[in-house]
PDB file of C-alpha atoms in Angstrom:
ATOM      1  CA  ASP A 615     -27.005 -89.900 152.216  1.00 54.00           C
ATOM      2  CA  THR A 616     -24.967 -92.628 150.512  1.00 71.00           C
ATOM      3  CA  GLY A 617     -27.083 -92.929 147.348  1.00 90.00           C
ATOM      4  CA  VAL A 618     -26.279 -91.739 143.838  1.00 94.00           C
ATOM      5  CA  SER A 619     -26.382 -87.953 143.592  1.00 95.00           C
ATOM      6  CA  GLN A 620     -26.671 -85.763 140.523  1.00 96.00           C
ATOM      7  CA  ASN A 621     -26.173 -82.048 140.053  1.00 96.00           C
ATOM      8  CA  PRO A 622     -27.800 -79.881 139.059  1.00 96.00           C
ATOM      9  CA  ARG A 623     -31.321 -81.261 139.443  1.00 95.00           C
ATOM     10  CA  HIS A 624     -32.666 -78.848 136.842  1.00 96.00           C
ATOM     11  CA  LYS A 625     -30.974 -76.931 134.043  1.00 97.00           C
ATOM     12  CA  ILE A 626     -32.549 -74.482 131.628  1.00 97.00           C
ATOM     13  CA  THR A 627     -30.359 -73.307 128.785  1.00 97.00           C
ATOM     14  CA  LYS A 628     -30.617 -71.603 125.438  1.00 97.00           C
ATOM     15  CA  ARG A 629     -30.060 -73.505 122.239  1.00 97.00           C
ATOM     16  CA  GLY A 630     -26.412 -73.545 121.271  1.00 97.00           C
ATOM     17  CA  GLN A 631     -25.038 -73.322 124.798  1.00 97.00           C
ATOM     18  CA  ASN A 632     -22.905 -76.011 126.421  1.00 98.00           C
ATOM     19  CA  VAL A 633     -24.030 -77.752 129.601  1.00 98.00           C
ATOM     20  CA  THR A 634     -22.290 -80.121 132.003  1.00 98.00           C
ATOM     21  CA  PHE A 635     -23.884 -82.484 134.485  1.00 97.00           C
ATOM     22  CA  ARG A 636     -22.221 -84.271 137.367  1.00 98.00           C
ATOM     23  CA  CYS A 637     -22.915 -87.682 138.869  1.00 97.00           C
ATOM     24  CA  ASP A 638     -21.510 -88.970 142.154  1.00 97.00           C
ATOM     25  CA  PRO A 639     -22.031 -92.739 142.388  1.00 96.00           C
ATOM     26  CA  ILE A 640     -22.266 -94.871 145.512  1.00 94.00           C
ATOM     27  CA  SER A 641     -18.691 -94.957 146.756  1.00 91.00           C
ATOM     28  CA  GLU A 642     -17.960 -98.680 146.466  1.00 88.00           C
ATOM     29  CA  HIS A 643     -19.563 -99.042 143.020  1.00 92.00           C
ATOM     30  CA  ASN A 644     -17.095 -99.415 140.173  1.00 92.00           C
ATOM     31  CA  ARG A 645     -19.664 -99.265 137.371  1.00 92.00           C
ATOM     32  CA  LEU A 646     -21.387 -96.076 136.276  1.00 95.00           C
ATOM     33  CA  TYR A 647     -24.042 -95.567 133.589  1.00 94.00           C
ATOM     34  CA  TRP A 648     -25.686 -92.595 131.909  1.00 95.00           C
ATOM     35  CA  TYR A 649     -29.199 -92.753 130.490  1.00 94.00           C
ATOM     36  CA  ARG A 650     -31.551 -90.302 128.823  1.00 95.00           C
ATOM     37  CA  GLN A 651     -35.276 -90.374 129.443  1.00 93.00           C
ATOM     38  CA  THR A 652     -37.899 -88.364 127.565  1.00 92.00           C
ATOM     39  CA  LEU A 653     -41.442 -87.876 128.779  1.00 86.00           C
ATOM     40  CA  GLY A 654     -43.503 -91.040 128.749  1.00 82.00           C
ATOM     41  CA  GLN A 655     -40.599 -93.219 127.683  1.00 86.00           C
ATOM     42  CA  GLY A 656     -38.255 -95.556 129.472  1.00 87.00           C
ATOM     43  CA  PRO A 657     -34.600 -94.587 129.937  1.00 90.00           C
ATOM     44  CA  GLU A 658     -32.279 -95.079 126.964  1.00 89.00           C
ATOM     45  CA  PHE A 659     -28.713 -96.205 127.495  1.00 88.00           C
ATOM     46  CA  LEU A 660     -26.048 -93.620 126.644  1.00 92.00           C
ATOM     47  CA  THR A 661     -22.738 -94.854 128.022  1.00 93.00           C
ATOM     48  CA  TYR A 662     -21.080 -97.087 130.613  1.00 91.00           C
ATOM     49  CA  PHE A 663     -17.885 -96.837 132.666  1.00 94.00           C
ATOM     50  CA  GLN A 664     -16.069 -99.495 134.603  1.00 92.00           C
ATOM     51  CA  ASN A 665     -13.794 -97.561 136.930  1.00 92.00           C
ATOM     52  CA  GLU A 666     -12.313 -94.791 134.754  1.00 92.00           C
ATOM     53  CA  ALA A 667     -12.648 -96.682 131.477  1.00 92.00           C
ATOM     54  CA  GLN A 668     -15.533 -95.842 129.176  1.00 91.00           C
ATOM     55  CA  LEU A 669     -16.377 -99.307 127.880  1.00 89.00           C
ATOM     56  CA  GLU A 670     -19.525 -98.718 125.851  1.00 85.00           C
ATOM     57  CA  LYS A 671     -21.180 -95.835 124.065  1.00 87.00           C
ATOM     58  CA  SER A 672     -24.602 -95.844 122.497  1.00 86.00           C
ATOM     59  CA  ARG A 673     -25.172 -94.654 118.963  1.00 83.00           C
ATOM     60  CA  LEU A 674     -27.453 -92.101 120.635  1.00 80.00           C
ATOM     61  CA  LEU A 675     -24.336 -90.402 121.975  1.00 83.00           C
ATOM     62  CA  SER A 676     -23.565 -87.995 119.126  1.00 86.00           C
ATOM     63  CA  ASP A 677     -20.317 -86.069 118.729  1.00 91.00           C
ATOM     64  CA  ARG A 678     -21.821 -83.249 120.794  1.00 95.00           C
ATOM     65  CA  PHE A 679     -21.953 -85.512 123.853  1.00 95.00           C
ATOM     66  CA  SER A 680     -18.933 -86.456 125.917  1.00 95.00           C
ATOM     67  CA  ALA A 681     -18.678 -88.268 129.215  1.00 96.00           C
ATOM     68  CA  GLU A 682     -15.738 -88.657 131.525  1.00 95.00           C
ATOM     69  CA  ARG A 683     -14.916 -90.413 134.748  1.00 95.00           C
ATOM     70  CA  PRO A 684     -11.331 -89.264 135.285  1.00 90.00           C
ATOM     71  CA  LYS A 685     -10.554 -90.886 138.628  1.00 87.00           C
ATOM     72  CA  GLY A 686     -13.070 -93.684 138.560  1.00 86.00           C
ATOM     73  CA  SER A 687     -15.310 -91.887 141.026  1.00 91.00           C
ATOM     74  CA  PHE A 688     -17.608 -89.057 139.888  1.00 96.00           C
ATOM     75  CA  SER A 689     -18.558 -88.640 136.257  1.00 97.00           C
ATOM     76  CA  THR A 690     -19.482 -85.685 134.073  1.00 97.00           C
ATOM     77  CA  LEU A 691     -21.672 -85.597 130.992  1.00 97.00           C
ATOM     78  CA  GLU A 692     -21.195 -82.595 128.704  1.00 97.00           C
ATOM     79  CA  ILE A 693     -23.471 -81.589 125.871  1.00 97.00           C
ATOM     80  CA  GLN A 694     -22.071 -79.051 123.445  1.00 97.00           C
ATOM     81  CA  ARG A 695     -24.145 -76.783 121.213  1.00 96.00           C
ATOM     82  CA  THR A 696     -27.389 -77.941 122.799  1.00 97.00           C
ATOM     83  CA  GLU A 697     -30.447 -78.474 120.626  1.00 96.00           C
ATOM     84  CA  GLN A 698     -34.098 -78.487 121.618  1.00 95.00           C
ATOM     85  CA  GLY A 699     -34.170 -82.220 121.039  1.00 94.00           C
ATOM     86  CA  ASP A 700     -31.689 -82.628 123.890  1.00 96.00           C
ATOM     87  CA  SER A 701     -34.407 -81.667 126.373  1.00 97.00           C
ATOM     88  CA  ALA A 702     -34.826 -84.710 128.597  1.00 96.00           C
ATOM     89  CA  MET A 703     -34.097 -86.188 131.997  1.00 96.00           C
ATOM     90  CA  TYR A 704     -30.499 -87.399 132.228  1.00 97.00           C
ATOM     91  CA  LEU A 705     -30.152 -90.259 134.669  1.00 96.00           C
ATOM     92  CA  CYS A 706     -27.009 -91.655 136.202  1.00 96.00           C
ATOM     93  CA  ALA A 707     -26.803 -95.085 137.802  1.00 94.00           C
ATOM     94  CA  SER A 708     -24.066 -97.031 139.538  1.00 93.00           C
ATOM     95  CA  SER A 709     -23.617-100.665 140.393  1.00 89.00           C
ATOM     96  CA  ARG A 710     -21.257-103.183 141.910  1.00 86.00           C
ATOM     97  CA  ASP A 711     -23.013-106.160 140.307  1.00 77.00           C
ATOM     98  CA  ASN A 712     -26.213-106.619 138.307  1.00 72.00           C
ATOM     99  CA  GLU A 713     -28.351-104.212 140.323  1.00 79.00           C
ATOM    100  CA  GLN A 714     -28.173-100.588 139.238  1.00 86.00           C
ATOM    101  CA  PHE A 715     -28.982 -97.784 141.647  1.00 90.00           C
ATOM    102  CA  PHE A 716     -30.251 -94.630 140.017  1.00 92.00           C
ATOM    103  CA  GLY A 717     -29.742 -91.021 140.943  1.00 93.00           C
ATOM    104  CA  PRO A 718     -32.587 -88.481 140.961  1.00 92.00           C
ATOM    105  CA  GLY A 719     -31.697 -87.246 137.485  1.00 94.00           C
ATOM    106  CA  THR A 720     -30.962 -83.875 135.927  1.00 96.00           C
ATOM    107  CA  ARG A 721     -33.830 -82.396 133.962  1.00 96.00           C
ATOM    108  CA  LEU A 722     -32.552 -80.380 130.992  1.00 97.00           C
ATOM    109  CA  THR A 723     -34.734 -77.883 129.163  1.00 97.00           C
ATOM    110  CA  VAL A 724     -33.323 -76.317 126.013  1.00 97.00           C
ATOM    111  CA  LEU A 725     -35.188 -73.195 124.921  1.00 95.00           C
TER     112      LEU A 725
ATOM    113  CA  LYS B 860     -34.569-105.550 117.451  1.00 61.00           C
ATOM    114  CA  ASN B 861     -34.804-106.327 121.154  1.00 61.00           C
ATOM    115  CA  GLN B 862     -38.015-104.972 122.591  1.00 88.00           C
ATOM    116  CA  VAL B 863     -39.772-104.775 125.918  1.00 92.00           C
ATOM    117  CA  GLU B 864     -43.484-104.087 125.886  1.00 94.00           C
ATOM    118  CA  GLN B 865     -45.519-103.323 128.962  1.00 95.00           C
ATOM    119  CA  SER B 866     -49.240-103.356 129.564  1.00 95.00           C
ATOM    120  CA  PRO B 867     -51.418-101.701 130.473  1.00 96.00           C
ATOM    121  CA  GLN B 868     -50.011 -98.286 129.626  1.00 94.00           C
ATOM    122  CA  SER B 869     -51.839 -96.813 132.600  1.00 96.00           C
ATOM    123  CA  LEU B 870     -54.009 -98.129 135.395  1.00 97.00           C
ATOM    124  CA  ILE B 871     -56.197 -96.618 138.106  1.00 98.00           C
ATOM    125  CA  ILE B 872     -57.122 -98.732 141.117  1.00 97.00           C
ATOM    126  CA  LEU B 873     -58.707 -98.185 144.496  1.00 97.00           C
ATOM    127  CA  GLU B 874     -56.537 -98.168 147.588  1.00 97.00           C
ATOM    128  CA  GLY B 875     -56.337-101.644 149.104  1.00 97.00           C
ATOM    129  CA  LYS B 876     -56.932-103.478 145.840  1.00 97.00           C
ATOM    130  CA  ASN B 877     -54.452-105.757 144.084  1.00 97.00           C
ATOM    131  CA  CYS B 878     -53.159-105.300 140.556  1.00 97.00           C
ATOM    132  CA  THR B 879     -50.910-107.061 138.056  1.00 98.00           C
ATOM    133  CA  LEU B 880     -48.676-105.399 135.492  1.00 98.00           C
ATOM    134  CA  GLN B 881     -47.382-107.253 132.439  1.00 98.00           C
ATOM    135  CA  CYS B 882     -44.077-107.241 130.590  1.00 97.00           C
ATOM    136  CA  ASN B 883     -43.389-109.120 127.343  1.00 96.00           C
ATOM    137  CA  TYR B 884     -39.920-109.125 125.877  1.00 93.00           C
ATOM    138  CA  THR B 885     -38.057-110.412 122.857  1.00 91.00           C
ATOM    139  CA  VAL B 886     -34.530-109.971 124.255  1.00 82.00           C
ATOM    140  CA  SER B 887     -32.422-113.046 123.582  1.00 79.00           C
ATOM    141  CA  PRO B 888     -30.176-114.423 124.888  1.00 80.00           C
ATOM    142  CA  PHE B 889     -31.431-113.253 128.228  1.00 80.00           C
ATOM    143  CA  SER B 890     -29.433-112.449 131.364  1.00 83.00           C
ATOM    144  CA  ASN B 891     -31.797-110.847 133.852  1.00 88.00           C
ATOM    145  CA  LEU B 892     -35.060-108.967 134.205  1.00 92.00           C
ATOM    146  CA  ARG B 893     -35.657-106.169 136.651  1.00 93.00           C
ATOM    147  CA  TRP B 894     -38.691-104.212 137.758  1.00 96.00           C
ATOM    148  CA  TYR B 895     -38.224-100.609 138.821  1.00 95.00           C
ATOM    149  CA  LYS B 896     -40.571 -98.108 140.448  1.00 96.00           C
ATOM    150  CA  GLN B 897     -40.195 -94.519 139.281  1.00 94.00           C
ATOM    151  CA  ASP B 898     -41.912 -91.661 141.043  1.00 92.00           C
ATOM    152  CA  THR B 899     -42.606 -88.589 138.932  1.00 87.00           C
ATOM    153  CA  GLY B 900     -39.450 -86.518 138.490  1.00 84.00           C
ATOM    154  CA  ARG B 901     -37.266 -89.046 140.298  1.00 87.00           C
ATOM    155  CA  GLY B 902     -34.859 -91.770 139.286  1.00 90.00           C
ATOM    156  CA  PRO B 903     -36.026 -95.406 139.113  1.00 92.00           C
ATOM    157  CA  VAL B 904     -35.735 -97.538 142.245  1.00 91.00           C
ATOM    158  CA  SER B 905     -35.147-101.272 141.939  1.00 90.00           C
ATOM    159  CA  LEU B 906     -37.918-103.555 143.185  1.00 94.00           C
ATOM    160  CA  THR B 907     -36.852-107.030 142.012  1.00 93.00           C
ATOM    161  CA  ILE B 908     -34.235-108.664 139.851  1.00 91.00           C
ATOM    162  CA  MET B 909     -34.546-112.185 138.405  1.00 92.00           C
ATOM    163  CA  THR B 910     -32.228-114.318 136.334  1.00 89.00           C
ATOM    164  CA  PHE B 911     -33.572-116.645 133.656  1.00 83.00           C
ATOM    165  CA  SER B 912     -33.606-119.547 136.122  1.00 88.00           C
ATOM    166  CA  GLU B 913     -35.841-117.825 138.650  1.00 91.00           C
ATOM    167  CA  ASN B 914     -39.634-117.987 138.458  1.00 93.00           C
ATOM    168  CA  THR B 915     -40.659-115.619 141.211  1.00 96.00           C
ATOM    169  CA  LYS B 916     -39.169-112.973 143.466  1.00 95.00           C
ATOM    170  CA  SER B 917     -40.894-111.022 146.220  1.00 96.00           C
ATOM    171  CA  ASN B 918     -40.159-107.697 147.848  1.00 94.00           C
ATOM    172  CA  GLY B 919     -42.764-106.914 150.472  1.00 96.00           C
ATOM    173  CA  ARG B 920     -46.082-106.331 148.731  1.00 97.00           C
ATOM    174  CA  TYR B 921     -44.436-106.652 145.303  1.00 97.00           C
ATOM    175  CA  THR B 922     -44.132-110.080 143.675  1.00 97.00           C
ATOM    176  CA  ALA B 923     -42.553-110.538 140.271  1.00 97.00           C
ATOM    177  CA  THR B 924     -42.919-113.675 138.168  1.00 97.00           C
ATOM    178  CA  LEU B 925     -40.954-114.766 135.137  1.00 95.00           C
ATOM    179  CA  ASP B 926     -41.690-117.298 132.415  1.00 93.00           C
ATOM    180  CA  ALA B 927     -38.529-117.480 130.329  1.00 89.00           C
ATOM    181  CA  ASP B 928     -40.152-119.872 127.845  1.00 90.00           C
ATOM    182  CA  THR B 929     -42.912-117.450 126.866  1.00 93.00           C
ATOM    183  CA  LYS B 930     -40.723-114.393 127.584  1.00 93.00           C
ATOM    184  CA  GLN B 931     -43.265-112.886 129.928  1.00 95.00           C
ATOM    185  CA  SER B 932     -43.005-111.310 133.348  1.00 97.00           C
ATOM    186  CA  SER B 933     -45.566-109.841 135.674  1.00 98.00           C
ATOM    187  CA  LEU B 934     -45.443-107.617 138.730  1.00 98.00           C
ATOM    188  CA  HIS B 935     -48.204-108.169 141.249  1.00 98.00           C
ATOM    189  CA  ILE B 936     -48.915-105.501 143.842  1.00 98.00           C
ATOM    190  CA  THR B 937     -50.901-106.605 146.862  1.00 97.00           C
ATOM    191  CA  ALA B 938     -53.063-104.352 149.057  1.00 97.00           C
ATOM    192  CA  SER B 939     -52.130-101.211 147.141  1.00 97.00           C
ATOM    193  CA  GLN B 940     -51.323 -97.991 148.952  1.00 97.00           C
ATOM    194  CA  LEU B 941     -51.489 -94.381 147.793  1.00 97.00           C
ATOM    195  CA  SER B 942     -47.681 -94.330 147.787  1.00 96.00           C
ATOM    196  CA  ASP B 943     -47.674 -97.043 145.121  1.00 97.00           C
ATOM    197  CA  SER B 944     -48.730 -94.395 142.601  1.00 97.00           C
ATOM    198  CA  ALA B 945     -45.788 -94.285 140.186  1.00 96.00           C
ATOM    199  CA  SER B 946     -44.519 -95.673 136.892  1.00 96.00           C
ATOM    200  CA  TYR B 947     -43.345 -99.274 136.929  1.00 97.00           C
ATOM    201  CA  ILE B 948     -40.646-100.090 134.415  1.00 96.00           C
ATOM    202  CA  CYS B 949     -39.562-103.521 133.218  1.00 95.00           C
ATOM    203  CA  VAL B 950     -35.899-103.746 132.225  1.00 92.00           C
ATOM    204  CA  VAL B 951     -34.368-106.680 130.364  1.00 90.00           C
ATOM    205  CA  SER B 952     -30.645-107.276 130.026  1.00 85.00           C
ATOM    206  CA  PRO B 953     -29.215-109.581 127.390  1.00 80.00           C
ATOM    207  CA  THR B 954     -26.041-111.516 127.957  1.00 78.00           C
ATOM    208  CA  GLY B 955     -22.917-109.555 127.096  1.00 68.00           C
ATOM    209  CA  GLY B 956     -22.723-105.780 126.898  1.00 62.00           C
ATOM    210  CA  TYR B 957     -24.763-102.928 128.273  1.00 62.00           C
ATOM    211  CA  GLN B 958     -25.687-101.293 124.973  1.00 59.00           C
ATOM    212  CA  LYS B 959     -28.642-103.559 124.561  1.00 67.00           C
ATOM    213  CA  VAL B 960     -30.170-103.165 128.027  1.00 78.00           C
ATOM    214  CA  THR B 961     -33.742-102.396 127.113  1.00 85.00           C
ATOM    215  CA  PHE B 962     -36.230-100.483 129.205  1.00 89.00           C
ATOM    216  CA  GLY B 963     -39.965-100.772 128.725  1.00 91.00           C
ATOM    217  CA  THR B 964     -42.017 -97.593 128.484  1.00 88.00           C
ATOM    218  CA  GLY B 965     -43.586 -98.334 131.831  1.00 93.00           C
ATOM    219  CA  THR B 966     -47.052 -98.694 133.314  1.00 96.00           C
ATOM    220  CA  LYS B 967     -48.317 -95.586 135.060  1.00 95.00           C
ATOM    221  CA  LEU B 968     -50.234 -96.680 138.154  1.00 97.00           C
ATOM    222  CA  GLN B 969     -52.516 -94.370 140.085  1.00 97.00           C
ATOM    223  CA  VAL B 970     -53.934 -95.518 143.402  1.00 97.00           C
ATOM    224  CA  ILE B 971     -56.932 -93.489 144.534  1.00 97.00           C
ATOM    225  CA  PRO B 972     -58.573 -93.392 147.961  1.00 96.00           C
TER     226      PRO B 972
END
């Protein structure tokens, strides 16, 4: 399968714990995006990479959130000291041009 | 504030019928508009993408239209199938920067036999 993959697909954690999600984009795509989607809402932009450079970060991305794309391929999104309000679907997308291809998402539940 | 509003919020139609979903936006200046299909618990899948100069774009039974003057788009689904049951999200990108890419809240479509 050459689509965007995300791991894990589901994560349940206790409040205060740290979690890390991984995204593997389509191999020839140099752009990678992270979004957050809560139930009944559209995805909200979190951050954007072009190759290994993080070019944009949303104001939604608080100090507890950090994203990396060290070699310009896969990316990780870490949430420190999780809060119940962090419960959401975290979507990754990649693109070579204007069309973004989304992964299946990681659903985070913070208890 | 750039906004994308979709209507109806939800829709139930009989298998084989046609339907039209609406998207109104205030994003300006405007780069492109995309329609995505999102199955429950899955990531969105692109259906169509249109720049401001395009009026219509088709993808099989899906046809999207765009009126950049009135800032309206529609997605028409012909001869609906049970597998069309999903949320349909309108996404508008302004020129310059990805911070302001705005997703609509989607229309939840249910196709029943």
